[in-house]
Coordinates of C-alpha atoms in Angstrom, one line a residue:
M1 CA -3.3 3.2 34.1
T2 CA -5.4 4.6 31.1
A3 CA -4.4 4.4 27.5
I4 CA -3.9 8.1 27.4
E5 CA -1.5 7.9 30.4
L6 CA 0.4 5.1 28.8
K7 CA 0.7 6.9 25.6
T8 CA 2.1 10.0 27.3
I9 CA 4.7 7.9 29.2
L10 CA 5.7 6.0 26.0
I11 CA 6.0 9.3 24.0
H12 CA 8.2 10.8 26.7
R13 CA 10.4 7.6 26.8
I14 CA 10.7 7.4 23.0
S15 CA 11.8 11.0 22.9
E16 CA 14.7 10.1 25.1
I17 CA 16.0 7.4 22.8
N18 CA 18.7 8.2 20.4
D19 CA 19.6 4.6 19.1
V20 CA 18.5 4.9 15.4
S21 CA 18.3 1.1 14.9
F22 CA 16.1 0.7 17.9
L23 CA 13.9 3.6 16.8
K24 CA 13.6 2.0 13.3
A25 CA 12.7 -1.4 14.9
L26 CA 10.1 0.3 17.1
K27 CA 8.7 2.1 14.0
T28 CA 8.3 -1.3 12.2
I29 CA 6.4 -2.6 15.2
L30 CA 4.1 0.4 15.2
D31 CA 3.7 0.3 11.5
V32 CA 2.4 -3.2 11.6
K33 CA 0.1 -2.5 14.5
T34 CA -1.4 0.7 13.1
E35 CA -2.1 -0.6 9.6
T36 CA -5.8 -0.1 8.9
G37 CA -6.0 -2.2 5.8
V38 CA -7.3 0.8 3.8
I39 CA -5.2 1.9 1.0
Q40 CA -4.9 5.7 0.5
L41 CA -5.0 6.6 -3.1
T42 CA -3.7 9.7 -4.8
P43 CA -6.1 11.9 -6.8
E44 CA -4.2 10.7 -9.9
Q45 CA -4.9 7.0 -9.0
L46 CA -8.5 7.7 -8.3
D47 CA -8.8 9.3 -11.7
D48 CA -7.1 6.4 -13.4
I49 CA -9.5 3.9 -11.7
I50 CA -12.5 5.9 -12.8
A51 CA -11.1 6.1 -16.4
S52 CA -10.6 2.3 -16.4
K53 CA -14.0 1.6 -15.2
K54 CA -15.4 3.7 -18.0
E55 CA -13.3 1.8 -20.5
I56 CA -14.7 -1.5 -19.0
D57 CA -18.2 -0.3 -19.4
K58 CA -17.6 0.5 -23.1
G59 CA -16.1 -3.0 -23.6
L60 CA -12.5 -1.7 -24.1
F61 CA -10.8 -4.5 -22.3
I62 CA -9.2 -8.0 -23.0
E63 CA -9.9 -11.0 -21.0
N64 CA -6.9 -12.3 -19.1
S65 CA -6.8 -15.5 -20.9
A66 CA -6.8 -13.9 -24.2
L67 CA -4.1 -11.7 -23.1
D68 CA -2.1 -14.8 -22.0
K69 CA -2.5 -16.3 -25.3
E70 CA -1.3 -13.1 -27.2
V71 CA 1.8 -13.0 -25.0
R72 CA 2.6 -16.7 -25.5
Q73 CA 2.3 -16.1 -29.3
W74 CA 4.4 -13.0 -29.1
L75 CA 7.1 -14.7 -27.1
S76 CA 7.2 -17.9 -29.2
A77 CA 7.7 -15.6 -32.3
R78 CA 10.7 -14.0 -30.9

């Protein structure tokens, strides 16, 4: 049996199932198997990343250790 034949059989069988909890479980299995590891970003997210890279290039950032120190000082002053 080829992959195409098997997919056709599965699609037909799934279309006959009305048990929502079973379909959700099947979807979970399929979601895990079909994850590509590639994150799809929205245009807005891409714009934010580009803007952030430009800020980094201009030196407009704070090192994580310095930020941690600022946060600790701020929390201890409260």
